[in-house]
Short mmCIF file of C-alpha atoms in Angstrom, two decimals:
data_model
loop_
_atom_site.label_atom_id
_atom_site.label_comp_id
_atom_site.label_asym_id
_atom_site.label_seq_id
_atom_site.Cartn_x
_atom_site.Cartn_y
_atom_site.Cartn_z
CA MET G 1 5.45 -24.03 15.86
CA THR G 2 6.03 -22.65 12.59
CA ARG G 3 3.11 -18.53 13.08
CA THR G 4 3.30 -16.76 10.57
CA ALA G 5 3.13 -12.97 10.66
CA THR G 6 3.08 -9.84 7.63
CA ILE G 7 3.89 -5.78 7.74
CA VAL G 8 3.44 -3.80 5.28
CA ALA G 9 5.73 -1.01 6.28
CA ALA G 10 5.01 2.60 4.73
CA ALA G 11 7.62 4.82 2.77
CA THR G 12 8.36 8.02 1.25
CA LEU G 13 7.73 8.26 -2.82
CA LEU G 14 9.01 11.46 -4.46
CA ALA G 15 10.87 12.46 -7.84
CA SER G 16 13.82 15.70 -7.84
CA PRO G 17 16.89 15.53 -7.17
CA ALA G 18 18.61 12.86 -4.72
CA ARG G 19 20.13 16.16 -2.75
CA ALA G 20 17.99 17.26 0.13
CA VAL G 21 18.72 20.76 1.86
CA ASP G 22 17.42 21.74 5.13
CA CYS G 23 14.34 23.98 5.18
CA LEU G 24 13.25 24.43 8.34
CA ALA G 25 14.17 28.62 8.53
CA ASP G 26 11.77 28.78 6.46
CA TYR G 27 8.74 28.39 9.33
CA ALA G 28 10.71 31.09 11.50
CA ALA G 29 8.09 33.32 10.98
CA LEU G 30 5.27 31.15 12.00
CA PRO G 31 3.71 30.77 15.84
CA LEU G 32 6.05 28.08 17.76
CA ALA G 33 3.07 25.20 17.51
CA GLU G 34 2.76 25.52 14.06
CA ARG G 35 6.74 24.86 12.55
CA PRO G 36 7.36 21.23 12.19
CA THR G 37 10.29 19.33 14.42
CA TRP G 38 12.27 19.20 10.41
CA CYS G 39 11.61 19.54 7.41
CA GLN G 40 13.90 19.28 3.96
CA THR G 41 13.71 19.77 0.19
CA THR G 42 14.69 18.26 -2.54
CA GLY G 43 14.36 21.01 -5.63
CA GLY G 44 11.61 22.09 -7.67
CA GLY G 45 9.58 20.68 -9.89
CA SER G 46 9.01 16.95 -7.81
CA ALA G 47 5.71 14.82 -7.27
CA LEU G 48 6.40 14.54 -3.46
CA THR G 49 3.45 11.37 -2.47
CA GLN G 50 3.22 8.41 0.83
CA PRO G 51 5.49 8.90 3.19
CA GLY G 52 6.10 7.00 6.07
CA GLY G 53 9.42 5.12 7.71
CA MET G 54 9.89 2.69 11.03
CA THR G 55 11.01 4.79 13.80
CA TRP G 56 10.09 1.96 15.93
CA TRP G 57 14.24 0.69 15.68
CA ALA G 58 16.56 1.52 18.18
CA ALA G 59 18.39 4.72 14.47
CA PRO G 60 14.81 5.29 13.68
CA MET G 61 14.36 5.62 10.07
CA THR G 62 12.31 7.68 6.89
CA PHE G 63 13.08 6.06 3.36
CA ILE G 64 12.45 8.53 0.31
CA ALA G 65 11.73 7.05 -3.55
CA ASN G 66 13.34 9.34 -5.41
CA GLY G 67 12.45 8.52 -9.38
CA THR G 68 14.14 11.17 -11.18
CA ALA G 69 17.17 10.76 -10.01
CA THR G 70 16.05 6.52 -9.97
CA SER G 71 17.05 6.58 -6.16
CA LEU G 72 16.33 5.53 -3.20
CA LEU G 73 17.65 7.32 0.20
CA THR G 74 17.15 6.83 3.45
CA LEU G 75 16.32 9.42 6.29
CA ASP G 76 16.61 10.08 10.14
CA SER G 77 13.82 10.17 11.31
CA ASN G 78 14.61 12.02 14.45
CA LEU G 79 15.85 14.83 13.07
CA GLY G 80 15.40 14.08 8.73
CA THR G 81 19.01 14.06 7.68
CA VAL G 82 20.17 12.30 4.69
CA LEU G 83 22.04 8.52 5.96
CA GLN G 84 22.08 6.33 2.24
CA THR G 85 21.14 7.09 -0.91
CA THR G 86 20.95 4.22 -2.62
CA THR G 87 21.49 4.38 -7.20
CA GLY G 88 19.74 2.20 -9.61
CA VAL G 89 16.27 1.20 -8.36
CA GLY G 90 14.13 3.04 -11.04
CA ALA G 91 10.62 4.87 -11.02
CA ILE G 92 9.17 3.62 -7.91
CA THR G 93 5.01 4.28 -7.96
CA ASN G 94 4.52 3.45 -4.40
CA ARG G 95 6.27 3.29 -1.00
CA PRO G 96 9.02 0.88 -0.29
CA THR G 97 8.04 -1.56 2.84
CA PRO G 98 10.85 -1.45 4.93
CA VAL G 99 11.45 -4.55 8.32
CA LYS G 100 13.21 -5.41 10.19
CA PHE G 101 14.11 -9.59 11.74
CA SER G 102 14.77 -10.73 15.34
CA ASN G 103 18.46 -11.18 14.93
CA GLY G 104 19.09 -7.74 13.77
CA VAL G 105 18.85 -7.61 9.73
CA LYS G 106 16.89 -4.29 8.05
CA ALA G 107 15.21 -4.78 4.55
CA ALA G 108 13.76 -2.58 2.57
CA PHE G 109 11.96 -3.60 -0.53
CA VAL G 110 10.33 -1.35 -3.67
CA ALA G 111 9.60 -2.08 -6.65
CA ASN G 112 9.90 -0.27 -9.74
CA ASN G 113 7.59 1.16 -12.76
CA THR G 114 10.25 -1.46 -15.20
CA GLY G 115 9.58 -4.67 -13.80
CA TYR G 116 12.31 -5.09 -11.00
CA VAL G 117 11.44 -5.71 -7.27
CA PHE G 118 14.55 -4.71 -5.49
CA ARG G 119 16.17 -5.33 -2.01
CA ILE G 120 18.19 -2.74 -0.41
CA ASN G 121 20.74 -2.49 2.33
CA PRO G 122 19.02 0.36 5.75
CA ASP G 123 22.65 0.34 7.31
CA THR G 124 24.34 0.94 4.43
CA GLY G 125 21.79 2.02 1.31
CA ALA G 126 23.65 -1.19 -0.96
CA CYS G 127 21.18 -3.51 -3.03
CA VAL G 128 20.91 -6.82 -2.41
CA TRP G 129 18.82 -8.08 -5.41
CA LYS G 130 16.45 -7.89 -7.42
CA THR G 131 13.98 -10.13 -8.97
CA PHE G 132 12.49 -9.35 -13.45
CA ILE G 133 8.58 -9.80 -12.73
CA GLY G 134 8.42 -9.12 -16.03
CA ARG G 135 8.09 -10.88 -19.34
CA THR G 136 10.91 -11.54 -21.42
CA SER G 137 10.07 -13.33 -24.23
CA ALA G 138 8.35 -12.29 -26.92
CA ALA G 139 8.31 -15.79 -28.57
CA GLY G 140 9.49 -19.16 -27.32
CA ALA G 141 11.07 -17.41 -23.69
CA THR G 142 13.30 -20.63 -21.21
CA ILE G 143 13.47 -18.80 -18.99
CA ASN G 144 10.59 -19.98 -16.25
CA PHE G 145 11.65 -18.27 -13.37
CA PRO G 146 13.17 -15.24 -13.40
CA THR G 147 16.29 -15.46 -10.02
CA GLY G 148 17.32 -13.25 -7.25
CA ASP G 149 20.57 -10.69 -9.50
CA GLY G 150 23.04 -9.70 -6.68
CA THR G 151 24.96 -8.06 -9.25
CA CYS G 152 22.02 -5.81 -9.37
CA PRO G 153 23.76 -3.16 -12.00
CA GLY G 154 21.89 -5.82 -13.98
CA SER G 155 19.27 -5.90 -17.01
CA VAL G 156 16.91 -8.44 -18.17
CA THR G 157 15.67 -7.67 -21.57
CA ALA G 158 12.10 -7.32 -21.38
CA ALA G 159 9.84 -8.52 -24.42
CA CYS G 160 7.28 -5.77 -23.41
CA SER G 161 8.14 -2.79 -22.34
CA GLY G 162 4.73 -2.17 -20.57
CA ASP G 163 5.09 -3.99 -18.31
CA GLN G 164 5.92 -2.38 -14.59
CA ALA G 165 5.45 -3.09 -10.95
CA VAL G 166 3.59 -0.99 -9.62
CA ALA G 167 1.99 -1.84 -6.07
CA GLN G 168 3.58 -1.78 -2.88
CA PRO G 169 5.75 -4.84 -2.01
CA THR G 170 4.04 -6.82 1.38
CA VAL G 171 6.23 -8.92 3.52
CA ARG G 172 5.22 -11.97 5.05
CA PHE G 173 7.34 -12.73 8.19
CA ASN G 174 7.98 -16.43 9.17
CA VAL G 175 7.58 -16.23 13.40
CA VAL G 176 9.01 -19.53 14.89
CA GLY G 177 8.58 -19.32 18.67
CA GLY G 178 7.65 -15.71 18.80
CA ALA G 179 10.51 -15.04 16.73
CA TYR G 180 10.65 -12.72 12.78
CA VAL G 181 12.81 -15.46 10.54
CA GLU G 182 14.10 -13.84 8.38
CA SER G 183 14.79 -17.54 5.67
CA GLY G 184 11.09 -18.12 4.97
CA SER G 185 9.68 -14.84 5.73
CA ILE G 186 7.96 -13.81 2.08
CA VAL G 187 7.77 -10.64 -0.27
CA TYR G 188 4.44 -10.46 -1.99
CA ALA G 189 5.12 -8.94 -5.85
CA PRO G 190 2.49 -8.17 -8.17
CA THR G 191 2.58 -7.35 -11.88
CA ARG G 192 0.68 -4.36 -13.94
CA TYR G 193 1.06 -5.66 -17.51
CA ALA G 194 0.48 -3.82 -20.25
CA THR G 195 -2.25 -3.95 -22.08
CA THR G 196 -1.79 -2.35 -25.04
CA GLY G 197 1.05 -3.61 -27.99
CA PRO G 198 1.90 -6.38 -30.12
CA GLY G 199 1.49 -9.55 -28.45
CA CYS G 200 1.64 -8.20 -25.68
CA GLY G 201 -1.21 -6.62 -24.33
CA THR G 202 -3.31 -7.83 -21.89
CA THR G 203 -6.30 -7.74 -18.95
CA THR G 204 -5.91 -11.68 -18.24
CA ARG G 205 -2.17 -12.80 -17.91
CA ASN G 206 -0.77 -11.71 -14.76
CA ARG G 207 0.86 -13.07 -11.47
CA ILE G 208 1.10 -12.57 -8.21
CA TYR G 209 5.02 -13.73 -7.07
CA ALA G 210 6.36 -14.89 -3.60
CA LEU G 211 9.76 -13.85 -3.70
CA ASP G 212 11.92 -15.13 -1.38
CA ALA G 213 13.79 -12.72 1.28
CA VAL G 214 16.57 -13.37 1.34
CA THR G 215 17.29 -14.63 -2.03
CA GLY G 216 14.60 -12.95 -4.27
CA ALA G 217 14.08 -15.96 -5.96
CA PRO G 218 10.50 -17.98 -6.58
CA VAL G 219 8.08 -19.39 -4.62
CA TRP G 220 5.56 -19.29 -5.82
CA VAL G 221 3.76 -17.99 -8.55
CA PHE G 222 0.08 -17.74 -8.71
CA ASN G 223 -1.36 -17.71 -12.61
CA ARG G 224 1.69 -19.00 -14.20
CA PHE G 225 0.90 -20.52 -17.75
CA ALA G 226 0.35 -24.21 -17.84
CA SER G 227 3.11 -24.77 -20.18
CA PRO G 228 6.35 -23.98 -18.25
CA ASN G 229 8.03 -23.04 -21.38
CA ASP G 230 5.75 -20.36 -22.72
CA TYR G 231 5.95 -19.23 -18.94
CA ASN G 232 6.97 -15.37 -19.84
CA ASN G 233 5.89 -16.47 -23.28
CA PRO G 234 3.78 -12.88 -23.91
CA ALA G 235 2.57 -14.07 -26.92
CA ALA G 236 1.85 -18.67 -25.23
CA THR G 237 -1.32 -19.95 -27.51
CA VAL G 238 -1.00 -21.74 -23.79
CA LEU G 239 -3.16 -19.16 -21.06
CA PRO G 240 -2.08 -19.79 -17.49
CA PRO G 241 -5.80 -21.00 -15.51
CA TYR G 242 -7.02 -17.77 -14.69
CA ASN G 243 -8.45 -13.98 -16.37
CA LEU G 244 -6.16 -12.29 -13.32
CA SER G 245 -6.06 -8.23 -14.79
CA PHE G 246 -3.56 -5.86 -13.21
CA ILE G 247 -3.07 -5.12 -9.57
CA SER G 248 -2.56 -1.77 -8.35
CA GLY G 249 -2.50 -1.96 -4.67
CA ALA G 250 -0.78 -4.00 -2.68
CA VAL G 251 -0.54 -7.64 -1.62
CA LEU G 252 -3.35 -7.91 1.57
CA PRO G 253 -2.27 -11.28 3.65
CA ASP G 254 -4.86 -12.25 6.59
CA VAL G 255 -2.54 -14.65 8.85
CA TRP G 256 -4.08 -13.53 11.98
CA ASP G 257 -6.85 -16.04 14.12
CA ASP G 258 -10.66 -14.91 12.86
CA ALA G 259 -11.81 -11.76 15.27
CA CYS G 260 -15.84 -14.37 15.71
CA GLY G 261 -11.97 -17.79 16.78
CA ALA G 262 -14.92 -19.79 14.49
CA ALA G 263 -11.65 -19.85 11.28
CA GLY G 264 -8.82 -20.06 13.35
CA ILE G 265 -5.64 -18.63 10.82
CA ARG G 266 -6.18 -18.62 7.47
CA ASP G 267 -2.68 -18.41 5.78
CA VAL G 268 -4.56 -16.42 2.84
CA ILE G 269 -4.02 -13.52 1.21
CA TYR G 270 -6.34 -10.79 -0.41
CA ALA G 271 -5.72 -9.28 -4.36
CA GLY G 272 -7.97 -7.24 -6.10
CA SER G 273 -7.91 -6.42 -9.98
CA THR G 274 -8.99 -3.93 -11.95
CA THR G 275 -11.34 -4.64 -15.04
CA ALA G 276 -14.46 -3.91 -16.56
CA THR G 277 -14.94 -6.52 -17.91
CA THR G 278 -17.02 -9.43 -15.51
CA GLN G 279 -13.91 -11.35 -14.86
CA SER G 280 -12.99 -12.00 -11.09
CA THR G 281 -11.87 -9.13 -9.24
CA LEU G 282 -10.87 -10.26 -5.68
CA TRP G 283 -8.67 -13.30 -4.71
CA ALA G 284 -8.37 -14.86 -1.45
CA ILE G 285 -5.10 -16.79 -2.36
CA ASN G 286 -3.24 -19.42 -0.64
CA ALA G 287 -0.26 -17.72 0.90
CA ASN G 288 2.33 -20.71 1.23
CA SER G 289 1.55 -22.66 -2.06
CA GLY G 290 -0.23 -19.79 -4.33
CA ALA G 291 -3.34 -21.89 -5.40
CA LEU G 292 -6.43 -20.00 -5.28
CA VAL G 293 -8.86 -20.66 -2.34
CA TRP G 294 -11.84 -18.75 -4.07
CA SER G 295 -12.14 -15.35 -6.13
CA THR G 296 -15.16 -13.55 -6.83
CA THR G 297 -16.90 -9.78 -8.68
CA VAL G 298 -17.08 -7.35 -7.17
CA GLY G 299 -16.11 -4.29 -9.72
CA GLY G 300 -12.69 -3.00 -10.53
CA LEU G 301 -10.54 -2.43 -7.99
CA VAL G 302 -7.63 -0.50 -8.17
CA THR G 303 -6.51 0.03 -4.73
CA ALA G 304 -5.48 -2.62 -1.42
CA PRO G 305 -8.83 -4.71 0.10
CA VAL G 306 -8.54 -3.32 3.77
CA LEU G 307 -9.20 -6.10 6.84
CA SER G 308 -11.12 -5.77 10.22
CA TYR G 309 -10.25 -7.65 12.73
CA ASN G 310 -13.59 -6.02 14.23
CA SER G 311 -15.15 -8.39 16.93
CA ALA G 312 -18.70 -7.44 17.33
CA LEU G 313 -18.51 -6.91 13.19
CA CYS G 314 -16.13 -10.42 12.98
CA GLU G 315 -13.63 -10.21 10.16
CA ARG G 316 -13.97 -8.46 7.35
CA LEU G 317 -12.75 -6.91 4.20
CA TYR G 318 -13.34 -3.72 2.98
CA VAL G 319 -13.20 -2.86 -0.82
CA GLY G 320 -13.37 0.41 -3.02
CA THR G 321 -14.43 -0.33 -6.32
CA ASP G 322 -13.27 2.68 -9.55
CA ALA G 323 -15.19 4.11 -12.46
CA SER G 324 -13.94 1.82 -15.17
CA SER G 325 -16.43 -0.95 -13.71
CA THR G 326 -19.29 -0.65 -16.31
CA THR G 327 -22.97 -1.34 -14.12
CA ALA G 328 -23.96 0.68 -11.37
CA ALA G 329 -23.79 -1.75 -8.13
CA ASN G 330 -20.10 -1.66 -8.56
CA LYS G 331 -18.75 1.93 -9.99
CA SER G 332 -17.13 4.06 -7.04
CA ARG G 333 -18.15 2.81 -4.42
CA LEU G 334 -17.22 1.01 -1.25
CA LYS G 335 -18.25 -2.66 0.19
CA SER G 336 -18.12 -5.31 3.06
CA ILE G 337 -17.05 -7.92 2.37
CA GLY G 338 -17.93 -11.12 5.24
CA LEU G 339 -15.38 -13.60 5.23
CA THR G 340 -16.82 -15.97 7.67
CA SER G 341 -19.99 -18.25 8.81
CA THR G 342 -20.77 -17.04 10.91
CA VAL G 343 -21.62 -13.04 8.54
CA CYS G 344 -22.74 -15.61 4.47
CA GLY G 345 -23.53 -18.47 5.51
CA VAL G 346 -21.38 -20.27 3.80
CA ASN G 347 -17.36 -20.72 4.78
CA PRO G 348 -15.11 -20.53 2.46
CA VAL G 349 -17.16 -17.88 -0.62
CA PRO G 350 -17.24 -14.54 0.83
CA CYS G 351 -20.27 -12.54 0.57
CA THR G 352 -21.12 -8.75 -0.29
CA LEU G 353 -22.76 -7.53 3.41
CA TRP G 354 -23.71 -4.10 2.32
CA THR G 355 -22.70 -1.50 -0.45
CA SER G 356 -22.05 2.25 0.43
CA GLY G 357 -22.39 4.91 -2.04
CA THR G 358 -25.51 3.42 -4.12
CA THR G 359 -27.80 6.03 -2.41
CA GLY G 360 -26.43 9.05 -3.55
CA ASN G 361 -23.81 9.65 -1.38
CA ALA G 362 -22.03 12.63 -3.96
CA ALA G 363 -18.57 11.60 -2.54
CA PHE G 364 -18.29 7.87 -4.13
CA ASN G 365 -19.59 9.61 -8.01
CA SER G 366 -17.86 9.40 -9.95
CA ALA G 367 -15.08 8.88 -8.65
CA VAL G 368 -11.80 7.00 -10.45
CA THR G 369 -10.80 5.04 -7.31
CA LEU G 370 -11.08 4.99 -3.56
CA ASN G 371 -8.64 5.34 -0.62
CA PHE G 372 -9.79 4.44 2.77
CA SER G 373 -8.59 2.91 6.26
CA ALA G 374 -10.79 1.85 9.12
CA VAL G 375 -10.79 1.35 12.18
CA ASN G 376 -11.00 -1.63 14.59
CA ALA G 377 -11.23 -1.59 17.61
CA GLY G 378 -11.91 1.11 20.55
CA ALA G 379 -14.83 4.80 20.96
CA HIS G 380 -14.22 4.79 16.71
CA ALA G 381 -14.10 1.09 15.32
CA GLY G 382 -16.39 0.25 12.79
CA LYS G 383 -15.72 3.31 10.91
CA ILE G 384 -14.23 3.35 7.42
CA VAL G 385 -12.60 7.08 6.30
CA VAL G 386 -12.79 7.24 2.92
CA THR G 387 -10.80 9.90 0.59
CA SER G 388 -12.73 10.26 -3.11
CA ASN G 389 -13.48 12.98 -5.70
CA LYS G 390 -11.79 15.82 -3.87
CA THR G 391 -13.64 14.68 -0.66
CA LEU G 392 -12.83 12.65 3.00
CA THR G 393 -16.12 10.93 4.17
CA ILE G 394 -16.82 8.28 6.85
CA VAL G 395 -19.28 5.93 6.87
CA GLN G 396 -19.87 3.54 10.24
CA ASP G 397 -19.62 -0.34 9.70
CA ASN G 398 -23.47 -1.55 12.05
CA GLY G 399 -23.37 -5.05 10.49
CA ALA G 400 -25.48 -5.91 7.87
CA THR G 401 -25.49 -1.80 6.48
CA SER G 402 -24.22 1.26 6.80
CA ALA G 403 -24.16 4.61 6.83
CA ASP G 404 -22.89 8.25 6.50
CA VAL G 405 -21.38 9.84 9.11
CA CYS G 406 -19.53 12.58 8.46
CA THR G 407 -18.25 14.48 4.43
CA TYR G 408 -15.11 16.58 4.47
CA ALA G 409 -16.15 18.86 0.91
CA PRO G 410 -13.36 21.83 1.63
CA GLY G 411 -13.98 22.39 -2.83
CA THR G 412 -12.60 22.46 -5.38
CA ALA G 413 -8.37 24.67 -4.82
CA GLN G 414 -8.51 23.02 -1.41
CA ALA G 415 -9.40 19.50 -2.69
CA VAL G 416 -8.85 15.95 -0.36
CA ARG G 417 -5.71 14.78 -2.57
CA SER G 418 -4.62 11.93 -0.25
CA MET G 419 -5.35 8.15 1.67
CA PRO G 420 -6.70 9.22 5.06
CA TYR G 421 -4.38 7.86 7.90
CA LEU G 422 -6.11 8.08 10.96
CA PHE G 423 -5.20 8.89 15.23
CA PRO G 424 -8.19 6.41 16.72
CA ALA G 425 -7.05 7.02 20.05
CA GLN G 426 -7.63 11.17 19.57
CA GLY G 427 -10.52 10.33 17.35
CA LYS G 428 -8.89 12.45 14.63
CA ALA G 429 -7.71 11.34 10.93
CA TYR G 430 -5.13 12.42 8.84
CA VAL G 431 -5.12 14.53 4.78
CA GLY G 432 -3.57 16.37 2.36
CA ARG G 433 -4.96 19.01 -0.06
CA ALA G 434 -4.21 20.41 -3.16
CA ASP G 435 -3.49 23.67 -1.48
CA GLY G 436 -0.59 23.35 0.39
CA LEU G 437 -2.33 22.55 3.63
CA VAL G 438 -2.81 19.57 5.66
CA ALA G 439 -5.77 18.65 7.75
CA GLN G 440 -7.18 17.27 10.99
CA VAL G 441 -10.53 15.98 10.60
CA ALA G 442 -12.28 14.60 13.43
CA LEU G 443 -13.84 11.07 13.72
CA ASP G 444 -17.59 11.79 14.13
CA SER G 445 -20.49 13.88 12.42
CA THR G 446 -18.35 17.30 12.91
CA CYS G 447 -15.96 16.66 10.26
CA ALA G 448 -16.14 19.51 8.30
CA THR G 449 -16.02 22.34 11.21
CA GLY G 450 -13.27 22.59 14.09
CA VAL G 451 -10.83 21.44 10.97
CA VAL G 452 -7.13 22.68 11.68
CA THR G 453 -4.44 22.88 8.71
CA ARG G 454 -0.98 23.10 8.91
CA THR G 455 0.91 24.74 5.75
CA LEU G 456 3.69 23.70 3.50
CA LEU G 457 4.35 27.36 2.70
CA ASP G 458 4.48 27.05 -1.20
CA GLY G 459 1.20 26.42 -1.88
CA THR G 460 2.18 23.00 -4.13
CA MET G 461 -0.18 20.41 -4.09
CA ALA G 462 0.60 17.76 -0.23
CA GLY G 463 0.93 14.40 -0.94
CA ASP G 464 0.07 11.37 1.26
CA VAL G 465 0.46 11.51 5.19
CA TYR G 466 1.97 9.47 6.86
CA LEU G 467 1.39 8.99 11.13
CA ASP G 468 4.43 7.37 12.92
CA ALA G 469 5.72 6.99 16.69
CA ASP G 470 8.59 6.75 18.92
CA PRO G 471 9.17 3.56 19.96
CA THR G 472 6.98 4.34 23.78
CA PHE G 473 4.13 6.08 21.76
CA ALA G 474 4.10 9.04 23.85
CA THR G 475 4.86 11.18 20.78
CA ARG G 476 3.17 10.50 17.94
CA TRP G 477 4.07 12.09 14.62
CA LEU G 478 2.88 13.19 11.19
CA VAL G 479 5.27 12.73 7.79
CA VAL G 480 4.09 14.34 4.69
CA GLY G 481 5.99 15.85 1.28
CA ASN G 482 4.34 17.41 -1.20
CA ASP G 483 4.83 18.57 -5.27
CA SER G 484 7.77 20.79 -4.77
CA GLY G 485 9.92 18.13 -3.07
CA ARG G 486 9.44 19.55 -0.15
CA VAL G 487 9.02 16.78 2.92
CA THR G 488 8.13 17.47 6.67
CA ARG G 489 8.10 16.39 10.31
CA PHE G 490 4.56 17.81 12.17
CA ASN G 491 4.56 16.29 15.62
CA ILE G 492 0.51 15.96 16.32
CA PRO G 493 -1.99 16.73 17.22
CA TRP G 494 -3.17 20.00 16.77
#
């Protein structure tokens, strides 16, 4: 019997020269407990965000996307030294996704701001394939499907220069007999097509590509044009079947049993699209065929949905709407979306269980985006941690309602500017701040007091943090970068 599983693994994004320099000695004057385990700097004038890696590999790795040098760096997660440099991948605007199959083969998938998706070999730095998911002709296109380009330096003539692939690629493993099989695994990559330009501007014609993990060729494409000859034609008069705006957050696969045991394995993917109109913004799509399961309007979404597998609450989605939404009910809100008949009464049509932020929560007001994480089990189960409008807010999901637990608002100069990473077993959350510090806050009503920080020394803005662990999970650490191109690893908790 074949089962499927999914992984969305993080990596580091930076824009800087490709040469890393050890900077651990810079911390020599600090107390030993406040020093990082390693530090690398790649030069000034860069924007270093969204760190992560695959430390449970036998030879653990951290991945760094270098936008200025259009390269991908692979670092030794234990030492911080650069192992490989892959050039020519363009400016990557979200996280690369590293995976390892059961046959030992590793891969790192990245998407860039000119519409390409790449597969990179982390052991050698070689490009395995690349696929263009932008549009290739303003009229009479003959390319029905893009194909994996094994000669990675090759290129496609883009019809619309603003077409991008900004979301983190998502990998859905093909699991056979407990093994993660490379053949049959899928890489999901949504588009962000240009919203302006003659024959190019659109907020309705975006697509989601399901690419073969081995070859890069499309397995299916959601929202393709009705006429094959107009498949890549931005000026086509034959419209695609759905009004799909651009997608900035990663596609979220749902391939596990329902937490309440009612629905079995859904095998769908969820995607959130951005729009200020009344068209659908939350989509459920069959993971195998690309057929629409359902869609609904919840307000514009610019971050990926978060799926909760909480047995007490049943399976549900959390979504954060952005400030472009035109109605007060959808403007900068955190919403809980029920997915089962147990809580909605109808299945598979979803229902909104509660909306947080409508009763004066200042943390959500005027926010452009909501970044958040959820706790599924343990003492903090049902808590959602949101970073928005320079603050961190903890919201408790009580089933049919929500309650604000605590808000951490350190001030404008110290503003929270990253998504939160959670360490629920220790009751901690970690965020980067505008003053170059990383903050550890409690996952309870004391989040604004007893805050412990670590410094990146040069005072430039800290980026998204990433938590990881050694293969035994005996030691956990946090990796963080900043806007000057410094990437640093600290042991946690503090």
